[in-house]
XYZ file of C-alpha atoms in Angstrom:
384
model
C 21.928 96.487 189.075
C 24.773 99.317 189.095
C 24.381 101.713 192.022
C 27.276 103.862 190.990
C 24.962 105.831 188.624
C 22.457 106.455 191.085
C 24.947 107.199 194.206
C 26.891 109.356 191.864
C 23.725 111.452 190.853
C 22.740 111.292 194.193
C 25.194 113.121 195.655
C 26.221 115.655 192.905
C 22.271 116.446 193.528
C 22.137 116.906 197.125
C 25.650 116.570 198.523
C 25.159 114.267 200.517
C 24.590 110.186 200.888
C 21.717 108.031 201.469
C 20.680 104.487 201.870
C 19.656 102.227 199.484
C 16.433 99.905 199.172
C 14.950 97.928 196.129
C 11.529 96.725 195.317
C 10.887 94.332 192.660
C 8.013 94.566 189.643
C 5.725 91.540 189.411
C 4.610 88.572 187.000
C 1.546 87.062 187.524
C 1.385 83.737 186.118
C -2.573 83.798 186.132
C -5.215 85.275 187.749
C -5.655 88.693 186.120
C -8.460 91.183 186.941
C -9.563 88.833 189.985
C -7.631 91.037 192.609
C -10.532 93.400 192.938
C -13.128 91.210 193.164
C -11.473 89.442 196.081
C -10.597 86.642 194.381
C -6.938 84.381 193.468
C -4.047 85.889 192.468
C -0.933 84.122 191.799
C 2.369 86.532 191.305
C 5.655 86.559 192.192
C 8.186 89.089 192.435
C 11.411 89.585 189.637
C 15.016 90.559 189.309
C 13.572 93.547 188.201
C 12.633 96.555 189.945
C 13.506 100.236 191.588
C 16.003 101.505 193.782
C 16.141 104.270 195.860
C 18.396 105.958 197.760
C 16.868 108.087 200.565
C 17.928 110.062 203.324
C 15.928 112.910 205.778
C 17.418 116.314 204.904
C 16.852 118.152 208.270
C 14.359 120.386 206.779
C 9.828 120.084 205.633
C 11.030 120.080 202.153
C 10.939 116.858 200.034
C 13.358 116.461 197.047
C 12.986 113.903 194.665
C 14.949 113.039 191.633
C 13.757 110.597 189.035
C 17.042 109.359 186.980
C 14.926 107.254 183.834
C 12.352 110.039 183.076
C 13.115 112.005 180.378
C 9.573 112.665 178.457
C 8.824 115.294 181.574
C 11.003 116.809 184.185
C 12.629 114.809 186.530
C 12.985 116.730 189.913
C 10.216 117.755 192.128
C 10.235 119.723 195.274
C 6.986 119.530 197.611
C 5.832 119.085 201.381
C 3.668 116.383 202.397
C 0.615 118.710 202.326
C -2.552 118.505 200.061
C -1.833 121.452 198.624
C 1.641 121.260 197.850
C 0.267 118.024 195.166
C 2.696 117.577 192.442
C 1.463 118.265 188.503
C 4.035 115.855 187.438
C 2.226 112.745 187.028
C 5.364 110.308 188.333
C 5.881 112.328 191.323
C 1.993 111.658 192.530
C 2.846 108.212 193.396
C 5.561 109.145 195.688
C 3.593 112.142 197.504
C 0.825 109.830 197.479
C 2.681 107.457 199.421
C 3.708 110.231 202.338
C -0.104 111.608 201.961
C -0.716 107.707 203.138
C 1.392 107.804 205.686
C 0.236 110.491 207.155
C -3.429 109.987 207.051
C -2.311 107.002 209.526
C -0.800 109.142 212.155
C 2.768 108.650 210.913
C 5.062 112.595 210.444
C 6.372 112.133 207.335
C 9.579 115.111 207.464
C 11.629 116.383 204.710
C 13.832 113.938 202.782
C 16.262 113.827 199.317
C 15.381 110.936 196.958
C 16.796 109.892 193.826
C 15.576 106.813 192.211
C 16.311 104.524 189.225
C 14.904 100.849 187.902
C 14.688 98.317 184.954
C 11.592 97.642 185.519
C 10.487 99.086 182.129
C 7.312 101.063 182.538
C 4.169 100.618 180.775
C 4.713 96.787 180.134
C 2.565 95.066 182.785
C 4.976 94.418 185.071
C 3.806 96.416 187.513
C 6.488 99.308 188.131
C 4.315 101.515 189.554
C 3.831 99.459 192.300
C 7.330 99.065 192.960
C 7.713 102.605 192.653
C 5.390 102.606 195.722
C 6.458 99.975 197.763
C 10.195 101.152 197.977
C 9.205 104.354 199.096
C 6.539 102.583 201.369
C 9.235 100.768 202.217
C 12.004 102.991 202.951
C 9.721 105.704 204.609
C 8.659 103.378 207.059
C 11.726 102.631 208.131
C 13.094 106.312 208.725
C 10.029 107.777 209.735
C 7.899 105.005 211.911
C 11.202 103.138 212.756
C 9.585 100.168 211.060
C 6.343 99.413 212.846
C 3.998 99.286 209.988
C 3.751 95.845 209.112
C 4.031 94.547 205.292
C 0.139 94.432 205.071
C -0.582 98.117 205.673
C 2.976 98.846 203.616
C 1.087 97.557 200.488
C -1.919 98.901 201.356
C -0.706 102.330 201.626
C 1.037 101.707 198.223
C -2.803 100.677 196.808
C -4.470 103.620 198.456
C -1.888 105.837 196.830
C -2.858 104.676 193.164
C -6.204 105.137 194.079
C -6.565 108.792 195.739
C -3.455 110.470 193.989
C -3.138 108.429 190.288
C -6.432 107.887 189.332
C -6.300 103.683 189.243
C -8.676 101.710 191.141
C -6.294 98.751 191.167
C -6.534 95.835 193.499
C -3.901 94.831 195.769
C -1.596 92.225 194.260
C 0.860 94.316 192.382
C 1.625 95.881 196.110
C 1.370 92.383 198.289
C 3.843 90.903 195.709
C 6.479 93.647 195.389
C 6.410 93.438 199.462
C 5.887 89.611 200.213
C 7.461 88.309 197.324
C 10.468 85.256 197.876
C 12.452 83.663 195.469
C 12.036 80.641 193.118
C 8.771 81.398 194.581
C 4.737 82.131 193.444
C 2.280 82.885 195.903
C -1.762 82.145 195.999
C -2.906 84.981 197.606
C -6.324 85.413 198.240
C -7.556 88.769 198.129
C -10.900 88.548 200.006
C -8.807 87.429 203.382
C -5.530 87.854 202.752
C -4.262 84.998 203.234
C -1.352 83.261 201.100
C 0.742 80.902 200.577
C 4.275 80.295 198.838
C 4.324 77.917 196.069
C 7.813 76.167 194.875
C 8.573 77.476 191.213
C 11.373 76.306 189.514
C 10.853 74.544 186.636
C 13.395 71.822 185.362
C 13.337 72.383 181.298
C 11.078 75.326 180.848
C 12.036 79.373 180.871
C 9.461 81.868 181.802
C 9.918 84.943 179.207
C 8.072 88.100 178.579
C 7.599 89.383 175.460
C 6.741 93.340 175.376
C 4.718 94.474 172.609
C 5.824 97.878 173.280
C 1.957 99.277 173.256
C 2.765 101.463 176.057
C -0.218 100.195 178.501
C -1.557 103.211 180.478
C -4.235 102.356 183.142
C -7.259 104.363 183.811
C -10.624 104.845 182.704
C -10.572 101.408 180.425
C -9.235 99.944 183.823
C -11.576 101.860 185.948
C -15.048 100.853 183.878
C -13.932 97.364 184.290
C -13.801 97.269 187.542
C -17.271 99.481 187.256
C -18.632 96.465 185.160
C -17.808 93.852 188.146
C -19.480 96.235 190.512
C -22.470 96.376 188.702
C -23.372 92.725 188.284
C -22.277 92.534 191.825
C -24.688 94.960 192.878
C -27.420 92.667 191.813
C -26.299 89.608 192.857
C -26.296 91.155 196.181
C -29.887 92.172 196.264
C -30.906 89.240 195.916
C -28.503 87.000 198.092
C -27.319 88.176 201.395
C -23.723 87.722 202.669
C -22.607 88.490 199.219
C -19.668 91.804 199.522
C -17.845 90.553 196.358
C -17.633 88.319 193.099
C -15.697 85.642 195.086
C -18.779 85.126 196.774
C -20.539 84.961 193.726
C -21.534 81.482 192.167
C -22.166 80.701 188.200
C -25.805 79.917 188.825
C -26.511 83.539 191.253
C -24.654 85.145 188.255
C -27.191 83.735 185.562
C -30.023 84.474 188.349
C -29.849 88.331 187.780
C -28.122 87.908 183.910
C -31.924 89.920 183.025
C -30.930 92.726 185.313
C -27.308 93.487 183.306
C -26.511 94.373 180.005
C -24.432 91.576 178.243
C -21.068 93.262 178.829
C -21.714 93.379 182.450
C -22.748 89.890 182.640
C -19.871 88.574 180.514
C -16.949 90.361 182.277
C -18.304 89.154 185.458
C -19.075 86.089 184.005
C -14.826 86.058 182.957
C -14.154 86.564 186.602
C -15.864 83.550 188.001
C -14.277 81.629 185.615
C -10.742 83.218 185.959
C -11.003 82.081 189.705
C -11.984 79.074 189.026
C -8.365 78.125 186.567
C -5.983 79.996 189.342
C -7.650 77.532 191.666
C -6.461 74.874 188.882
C -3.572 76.078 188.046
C -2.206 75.906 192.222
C -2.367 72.284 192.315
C -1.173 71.661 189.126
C 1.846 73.093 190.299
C 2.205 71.082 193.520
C 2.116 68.072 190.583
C 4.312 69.922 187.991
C 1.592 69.281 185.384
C 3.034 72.221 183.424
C 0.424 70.943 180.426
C -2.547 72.001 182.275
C -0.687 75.154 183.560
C -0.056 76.519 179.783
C -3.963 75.183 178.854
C -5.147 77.479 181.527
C -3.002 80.329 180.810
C -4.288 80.096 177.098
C -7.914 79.941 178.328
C -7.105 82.934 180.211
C -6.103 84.942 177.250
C -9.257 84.049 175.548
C -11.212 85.442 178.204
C -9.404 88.430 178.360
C -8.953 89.461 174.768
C -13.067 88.057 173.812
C -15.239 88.356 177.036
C -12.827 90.918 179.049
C -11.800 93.081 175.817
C -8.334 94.214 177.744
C -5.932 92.888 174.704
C -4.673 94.416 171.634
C -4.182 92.885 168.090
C -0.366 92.940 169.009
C -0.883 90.757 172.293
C -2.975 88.652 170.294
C -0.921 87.978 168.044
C 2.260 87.075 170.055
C 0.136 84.414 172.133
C -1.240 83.280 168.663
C 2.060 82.804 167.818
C 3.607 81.115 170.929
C 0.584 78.545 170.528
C 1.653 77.983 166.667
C 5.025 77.258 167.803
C 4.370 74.913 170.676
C 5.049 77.091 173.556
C 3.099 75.488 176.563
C 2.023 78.161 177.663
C 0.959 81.762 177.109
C -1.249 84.644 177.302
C -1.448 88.860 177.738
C -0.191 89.945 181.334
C -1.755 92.964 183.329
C -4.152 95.014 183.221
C -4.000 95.265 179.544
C -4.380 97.271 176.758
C -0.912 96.835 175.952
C 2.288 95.574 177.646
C 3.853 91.773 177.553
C 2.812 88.403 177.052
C 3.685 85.756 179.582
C 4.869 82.830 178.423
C 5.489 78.908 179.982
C 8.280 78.169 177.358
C 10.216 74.428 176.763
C 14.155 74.992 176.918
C 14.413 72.537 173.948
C 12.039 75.572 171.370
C 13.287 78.765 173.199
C 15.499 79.289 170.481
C 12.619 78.540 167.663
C 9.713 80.703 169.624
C 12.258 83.814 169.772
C 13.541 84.173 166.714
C 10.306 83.065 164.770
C 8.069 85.245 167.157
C 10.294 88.369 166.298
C 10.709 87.820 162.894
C 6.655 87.680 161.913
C 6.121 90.318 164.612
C 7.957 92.812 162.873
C 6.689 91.793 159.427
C 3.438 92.813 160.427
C 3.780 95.703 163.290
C 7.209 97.318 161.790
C 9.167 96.852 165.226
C 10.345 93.964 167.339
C 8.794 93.131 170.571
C 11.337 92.799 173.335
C 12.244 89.692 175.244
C 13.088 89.512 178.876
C 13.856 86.176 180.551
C 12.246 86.319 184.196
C 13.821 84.726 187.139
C 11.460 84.850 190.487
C 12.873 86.723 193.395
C 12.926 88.052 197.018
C 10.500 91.662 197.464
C 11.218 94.515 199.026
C 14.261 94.996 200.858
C 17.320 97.658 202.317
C 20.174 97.024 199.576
């Protein structure tokens, strides 16, 4: 990434210099809509991302300058105080971020920001989250002189979706922008936390998005999901103890209470059990590299999220349709849906015959091209 753009418009903006940090958005390989219900995950981070450069400004005022927006203004002015809450939607991740820090004790003082990224937004790959994890990130270090571990860092960056953006999204868009390390996945397991760092490098095979451009925009779709889970949850719990969330949940408790839910309930959390159950799969295929049963499980997992899930979109089926046709190994819708990019498990030897044959019939049929990014796995967060 240049820096010269952003230092130059840093400094024209507040005359001064900062320092630099970068946090990375997120692929997920599989594993989708399981991060809530305390189940796998298994992400790693990208040579994509934000940067910010940051300095305190001497003063209770916070300054923030957003280079890529253009749709809405781009500058904000605000102090960390609930009713100083921005009304530009962007700006509510960052002020939810020093809101978080300072519901833990931590003064969060008056700072310039101006931040940039090609991470593109609204495709799935998670730049909200590195929005909040280089802030996270950088605040920490100038304000708590880094004491907050990497834990609570993506925690705050969670809490901040949730109390000042409106998404009640789990936490491994946040763990993955923080923890993340190159030619790396990790199986994180999002009942206890713990994870672990999975080789991923495979000889002969590309990993490539393709973004419908269907502008995916989280929030009440998102939330009644995640209302669904809770509900069949609800009622496996009263009638099992020890049961706090759908990890805990087995296929036969499930069908136990399947009288007690309507059918969408019971099929969405029916989708989760199962959706553990190929991440599980798809981890040891890995330590084999048994890429065939990786790409059948990542085309199982599109199934259940575009028929039991309902989270795609005609477009997203039709690109994995099409990356099936054409022998891809793997491939499926990425996020939380509703739009965004497929992921897809590709052979070096038909890259060149999946591209050009995916674009082609895409645009015949939606009247614009999806674009392509090639993905390379990389290190998180980290001072530039």
């Amino acid at each position: 990434m240049d820096y010269n753009k952003l230092r130059n418009r840093y400094y024209d903006t507040f005359g001064h210099s900062g320092d630099l940090y970068f946090s990375p958005g997120r692929v997920n390989l599989i594993g989708e809509h399981t991060d809530y219900n305390g189940g796998f995950v298994f992400p790693g981070a990208v040579d994509k991302g934000i940067t910010v450069e940051i300095a305190p400004n001497g003063s209770s005022l916070i300054r923030v300058l957003a280079l890529d927006v253009t749709d809405q203004t781009n500058y904000v002015e605000f102090e960390p105080e609930e009713s100083q809450r921005p009304s530009v939607h962007w700006a509510n991740y960052v002020f939810g971020v020093c809101m978080e820090f300072k519901k833990r004790s931590v003064q969060i003082n008056g700072f310039d920001a101006a931040f940039t990224g090609n991470v593109p937004t609204g495709a799935g790959i998670s730049s909200s989250a590195a929005l909040e994890c280089v802030f996270a990130f950088a605040l920490n270090q100038i304000f708590a002189e880094g004491e907050i571990d990497k834990f609570e860092l993506a925690k705050i960056g969670q809490s901040a979706e949730h109390n000042y953006c409106g998404v009640k999204c789990g936490i491994m868009d946040q763990f993955t922008s923080l923890f993340g390390k190159e030619n790396c996945l990790i199986l994180l397991d999002c009942r206890s936390m713990e994870y672990e760092y999975f080789k991923f490098n495979p000889i002969g095979y590309r990993l490539v998005l393709l973004d419908s451009k269907v502008k995916h925009t989280l929030g009440s779709e998102y939330n009644e999901r995640r209302e669904s889970c809770e509900n069949a949850l609800y009622q496996v719990a009263l009638k099992y103890k020890g049961i706090s969330t759908l990890r805990d949940v087995t296929h036969s408790m499930l069908k136990s209470v399947k009288e007690n839910l309507n059918n969408v309930d019971y099929i969405r959390a029916k989708y989760v059990l199962d959706e553990n159950e190929r991440v599980l799969t798809v981890s040891k295929a890995l330590k084999k590299n048994d890429y065939e049963t990786i790409g059948e499980k990542m085309f199982e997992t599109h199934q259940g999220l575009s028929k039991e899930f309902h989270v795609s979109c005609p477009e997203l089926d039709f690109l994995v349709d099409k990356a099936r046709e054409l022998g891809v190994t793997g491939s499926r819708m990425m996020g939380g849906g509703f739009g965004g990019c497929s992921i897809n498990l590709v052979k070096e030897a038909i890259y060149n015959k999946f591209i050009s044959g995916t674009i082609q019939e895409f645009h015949n049929k939606f009247g614009h091209k999806p674009e392509i990014y090639d993905i390379n796995i990389k290190d998180g967060t980290r001072k530039v």
